Amino acid sequence: MRLRSLMLENSQGERIIQDKNEILRKEIGDLIQVFDDKMEETQAKLELTESEYANEQEMLKELEKTFLALEVKYNQIQEKRRLAEEKRREEMKELELKTKAAIIAQSWWRGYRTRMALKNKGKGKKGKKGKGRKTR
């Protein structure tokens, strides 16, 4: 009898443990299901992000090609501007040099004319002697 009562207690304890195990299995199954759902959602987001990244990489390559072409043109334009600026500066220096030379030549000529005018002013005009005989 004692054995029977122990077996009965044991079977009741076993049933309680089995019930608890069943409840835990259901909770674990629910948690696994939630985890799987979250992983699928995360995987979908990852795949979408990867495809967007690939598209952006392609766009970047295209833009880099365009950028390189534009950069070459930009450098050419900058070089032309630099050369034009250099030429303009050279022309300005040449113009300044010509202007200085013209000023010097003009001042020399004015001084020469003034000296000649003063030199001639000091001499008086002499009367002209007539040619031929004077008749009275």
PDB file of C-alpha atoms in Angstrom:
ATOM      1  CA  MET A   1       0.000   0.000   0.000  1.00  0.00           C
ATOM      2  CA  ARG A   2       2.733   2.262   0.842  1.00  0.00           C
ATOM      3  CA  LEU A   3       4.320   1.465  -2.444  1.00  0.00           C
ATOM      4  CA  ARG A   4       1.067   2.247  -4.177  1.00  0.00           C
ATOM      5  CA  SER A   5       0.700   5.551  -2.380  1.00  0.00           C
ATOM      6  CA  LEU A   6       4.304   6.428  -3.242  1.00  0.00           C
ATOM      7  CA  MET A   7       3.678   5.481  -6.868  1.00  0.00           C
ATOM      8  CA  LEU A   8       0.521   7.597  -6.883  1.00  0.00           C
ATOM      9  CA  GLU A   9       2.368  10.572  -5.396  1.00  0.00           C
ATOM     10  CA  ASN A  10       5.182   9.999  -7.798  1.00  0.00           C
ATOM     11  CA  SER A  11       2.820   9.846 -10.786  1.00  0.00           C
ATOM     12  CA  GLN A  12       1.088  13.054  -9.609  1.00  0.00           C
ATOM     13  CA  GLY A  13       4.448  14.789  -9.231  1.00  0.00           C
ATOM     14  CA  GLU A  14       5.422  13.470 -12.647  1.00  0.00           C
ATOM     15  CA  ARG A  15       2.165  14.824 -14.140  1.00  0.00           C
ATOM     16  CA  ILE A  16       2.773  18.232 -12.539  1.00  0.00           C
ATOM     17  CA  ILE A  17       6.307  18.262 -13.934  1.00  0.00           C
ATOM     18  CA  GLN A  18       5.031  17.152 -17.362  1.00  0.00           C
ATOM     19  CA  ASP A  19       2.440  19.966 -17.276  1.00  0.00           C
ATOM     20  CA  LYS A  20       5.141  22.459 -16.377  1.00  0.00           C
ATOM     21  CA  ASN A  21       7.331  21.039 -19.154  1.00  0.00           C
ATOM     22  CA  GLU A  22       4.440  21.357 -21.607  1.00  0.00           C
ATOM     23  CA  ILE A  23       3.859  24.975 -20.562  1.00  0.00           C
ATOM     24  CA  LEU A  24       7.596  25.701 -20.929  1.00  0.00           C
ATOM     25  CA  ARG A  25       7.661  23.999 -24.359  1.00  0.00           C
ATOM     26  CA  LYS A  26       4.755  26.206 -25.491  1.00  0.00           C
ATOM     27  CA  GLU A  27       6.499  29.323 -24.163  1.00  0.00           C
ATOM     28  CA  ILE A  28       9.735  28.280 -25.847  1.00  0.00           C
ATOM     29  CA  GLY A  29       7.839  27.614 -29.099  1.00  0.00           C
ATOM     30  CA  ASP A  30       6.213  31.053 -28.869  1.00  0.00           C
ATOM     31  CA  LEU A  31       9.574  32.704 -28.177  1.00  0.00           C
ATOM     32  CA  ILE A  32      11.158  30.858 -31.111  1.00  0.00           C
ATOM     33  CA  GLN A  33       8.258  31.946 -33.332  1.00  0.00           C
ATOM     34  CA  VAL A  34       8.663  35.588 -32.237  1.00  0.00           C
ATOM     35  CA  PHE A  35      12.416  35.311 -32.793  1.00  0.00           C
ATOM     36  CA  ASP A  36      11.918  33.815 -36.262  1.00  0.00           C
ATOM     37  CA  ASP A  37       9.440  36.571 -37.182  1.00  0.00           C
ATOM     38  CA  LYS A  38      11.875  39.253 -36.051  1.00  0.00           C
ATOM     39  CA  MET A  39      14.727  37.569 -37.923  1.00  0.00           C
ATOM     40  CA  GLU A  40      12.656  37.391 -41.142  1.00  0.00           C
ATOM     41  CA  GLU A  41      11.798  41.074 -40.784  1.00  0.00           C
ATOM     42  CA  THR A  42      15.435  41.942 -40.113  1.00  0.00           C
ATOM     43  CA  GLN A  43      16.556  39.802 -43.064  1.00  0.00           C
ATOM     44  CA  ALA A  44      14.066  41.561 -45.343  1.00  0.00           C
ATOM     45  CA  LYS A  45      15.357  44.949 -44.192  1.00  0.00           C
ATOM     46  CA  LEU A  46      18.934  43.781 -44.717  1.00  0.00           C
ATOM     47  CA  GLU A  47      18.231  42.600 -48.260  1.00  0.00           C
ATOM     48  CA  LEU A  48      16.455  45.881 -49.052  1.00  0.00           C
ATOM     49  CA  THR A  49      19.365  47.860 -47.635  1.00  0.00           C
ATOM     50  CA  GLU A  50      21.874  45.781 -49.600  1.00  0.00           C
ATOM     51  CA  SER A  51      19.989  46.362 -52.856  1.00  0.00           C
ATOM     52  CA  GLU A  52      19.804  50.103 -52.132  1.00  0.00           C
ATOM     53  CA  TYR A  53      23.521  50.082 -51.348  1.00  0.00           C
ATOM     54  CA  ALA A  54      24.284  48.336 -54.640  1.00  0.00           C
ATOM     55  CA  ASN A  55      22.182  50.909 -56.539  1.00  0.00           C
ATOM     56  CA  GLU A  56      23.926  53.752 -54.789  1.00  0.00           C
ATOM     57  CA  GLN A  57      27.318  52.219 -55.595  1.00  0.00           C
ATOM     58  CA  GLU A  58      26.385  52.091 -59.291  1.00  0.00           C
ATOM     59  CA  MET A  59      25.213  55.693 -59.168  1.00  0.00           C
ATOM     60  CA  LEU A  60      28.437  56.646 -57.413  1.00  0.00           C
ATOM     61  CA  LYS A  61      30.537  55.003 -60.149  1.00  0.00           C
ATOM     62  CA  GLU A  62      28.572  56.848 -62.843  1.00  0.00           C
ATOM     63  CA  LEU A  63      28.923  60.137 -60.992  1.00  0.00           C
ATOM     64  CA  GLU A  64      32.647  59.555 -60.510  1.00  0.00           C
ATOM     65  CA  LYS A  65      33.069  59.030 -64.259  1.00  0.00           C
ATOM     66  CA  THR A  66      31.147  62.243 -64.925  1.00  0.00           C
ATOM     67  CA  PHE A  67      33.114  64.002 -62.201  1.00  0.00           C
ATOM     68  CA  LEU A  68      36.429  62.963 -63.732  1.00  0.00           C
ATOM     69  CA  ALA A  69      35.373  64.331 -67.113  1.00  0.00           C
ATOM     70  CA  LEU A  70      34.187  67.570 -65.517  1.00  0.00           C
ATOM     71  CA  GLU A  71      37.336  67.817 -63.446  1.00  0.00           C
ATOM     72  CA  VAL A  72      39.482  67.592 -66.593  1.00  0.00           C
ATOM     73  CA  LYS A  73      37.411  70.348 -68.238  1.00  0.00           C
ATOM     74  CA  TYR A  74      37.585  72.440 -65.067  1.00  0.00           C
ATOM     75  CA  ASN A  75      41.370  72.090 -64.933  1.00  0.00           C
ATOM     76  CA  GLN A  76      41.623  73.095 -68.596  1.00  0.00           C
ATOM     77  CA  ILE A  77      39.472  76.164 -67.964  1.00  0.00           C
ATOM     78  CA  GLN A  78      41.525  77.083 -64.907  1.00  0.00           C
ATOM     79  CA  GLU A  79      44.733  76.704 -66.936  1.00  0.00           C
ATOM     80  CA  LYS A  80      43.321  78.953 -69.694  1.00  0.00           C
ATOM     81  CA  ARG A  81      42.326  81.537 -67.091  1.00  0.00           C
ATOM     82  CA  ARG A  82      45.765  81.385 -65.507  1.00  0.00           C
ATOM     83  CA  LEU A  83      47.446  81.843 -68.892  1.00  0.00           C
ATOM     84  CA  ALA A  84      45.102  84.706 -69.787  1.00  0.00           C
ATOM     85  CA  GLU A  85      45.849  86.386 -66.456  1.00  0.00           C
ATOM     86  CA  GLU A  86      49.579  85.943 -67.036  1.00  0.00           C
ATOM     87  CA  LYS A  87      49.254  87.395 -70.532  1.00  0.00           C
ATOM     88  CA  ARG A  88      47.208  90.315 -69.206  1.00  0.00           C
ATOM     89  CA  ARG A  89      49.848  91.054 -66.568  1.00  0.00           C
ATOM     90  CA  GLU A  90      52.584  90.869 -69.198  1.00  0.00           C
ATOM     91  CA  GLU A  91      50.632  93.263 -71.435  1.00  0.00           C
ATOM     92  CA  MET A  92      50.130  95.629 -68.487  1.00  0.00           C
ATOM     93  CA  LYS A  93      53.878  95.627 -67.779  1.00  0.00           C
ATOM     94  CA  GLU A  94      54.583  96.275 -71.463  1.00  0.00           C
ATOM     95  CA  LEU A  95      52.014  99.083 -71.553  1.00  0.00           C
ATOM     96  CA  GLU A  96      53.545 100.670 -68.449  1.00  0.00           C
ATOM     97  CA  LEU A  97      56.994 100.440 -70.016  1.00  0.00           C
ATOM     98  CA  LYS A  98      55.759 102.024 -73.269  1.00  0.00           C
ATOM     99  CA  THR A  99      53.948 104.728 -71.299  1.00  0.00           C
ATOM    100  CA  LYS A 100      57.113 105.581 -69.352  1.00  0.00           C
ATOM    101  CA  ALA A 101      59.103 105.659 -72.585  1.00  0.00           C
ATOM    102  CA  ALA A 102      56.527 107.960 -74.200  1.00  0.00           C
ATOM    103  CA  ILE A 103      56.559 110.283 -71.173  1.00  0.00           C
ATOM    104  CA  ILE A 104      60.352 110.483 -71.284  1.00  0.00           C
ATOM    105  CA  ALA A 105      60.366 111.168 -75.043  1.00  0.00           C
ATOM    106  CA  GLN A 106      57.664 113.830 -74.705  1.00  0.00           C
ATOM    107  CA  SER A 107      59.405 115.574 -71.820  1.00  0.00           C
ATOM    108  CA  TRP A 108      62.703 115.512 -73.730  1.00  0.00           C
ATOM    109  CA  TRP A 109      61.001 117.054 -76.808  1.00  0.00           C
ATOM    110  CA  ARG A 110      59.286 119.769 -74.750  1.00  0.00           C
ATOM    111  CA  GLY A 111      62.558 120.599 -73.045  1.00  0.00           C
ATOM    112  CA  TYR A 112      64.345 120.745 -76.400  1.00  0.00           C
ATOM    113  CA  ARG A 113      61.686 123.041 -77.900  1.00  0.00           C
ATOM    114  CA  THR A 114      61.783 125.290 -74.856  1.00  0.00           C
ATOM    115  CA  ARG A 115      65.598 125.529 -74.962  1.00  0.00           C
ATOM    116  CA  MET A 116      65.531 126.306 -78.692  1.00  0.00           C
ATOM    117  CA  ALA A 117      62.835 128.931 -78.206  1.00  0.00           C
ATOM    118  CA  LEU A 118      64.841 130.615 -75.440  1.00  0.00           C
ATOM    119  CA  LYS A 119      68.026 130.410 -77.494  1.00  0.00           C
ATOM    120  CA  ASN A 120      66.380 132.021 -80.525  1.00  0.00           C
ATOM    121  CA  LYS A 121      64.655 134.652 -78.424  1.00  0.00           C
ATOM    122  CA  GLY A 122      67.986 135.986 -77.230  1.00  0.00           C
ATOM    123  CA  LYS A 123      69.107 136.738 -80.783  1.00  0.00           C
ATOM    124  CA  GLY A 124      67.499 139.704 -82.422  1.00  0.00           C
ATOM    125  CA  LYS A 125      66.451 139.846 -86.028  1.00  0.00           C
ATOM    126  CA  LYS A 126      68.914 141.516 -88.284  1.00  0.00           C
ATOM    127  CA  GLY A 127      67.806 143.679 -91.129  1.00  0.00           C
ATOM    128  CA  LYS A 128      68.077 142.332 -94.567  1.00  0.00           C
ATOM    129  CA  LYS A 129      70.440 143.847 -96.959  1.00  0.00           C
ATOM    130  CA  GLY A 130      68.985 144.439-100.274  1.00  0.00           C
ATOM    131  CA  LYS A 131      70.280 142.983-103.419  1.00  0.00           C
ATOM    132  CA  GLY A 132      71.240 145.158-106.159  1.00  0.00           C
ATOM    133  CA  ARG A 133      71.704 148.907-106.220  1.00  0.00           C
ATOM    134  CA  LYS A 134      69.834 151.465-104.405  1.00  0.00           C
ATOM    135  CA  THR A 135      68.436 154.108-106.566  1.00  0.00           C
ATOM    136  CA  ARG A 136      67.791 157.573-105.360  1.00  0.00           C
TER     137      ARG A 136
END
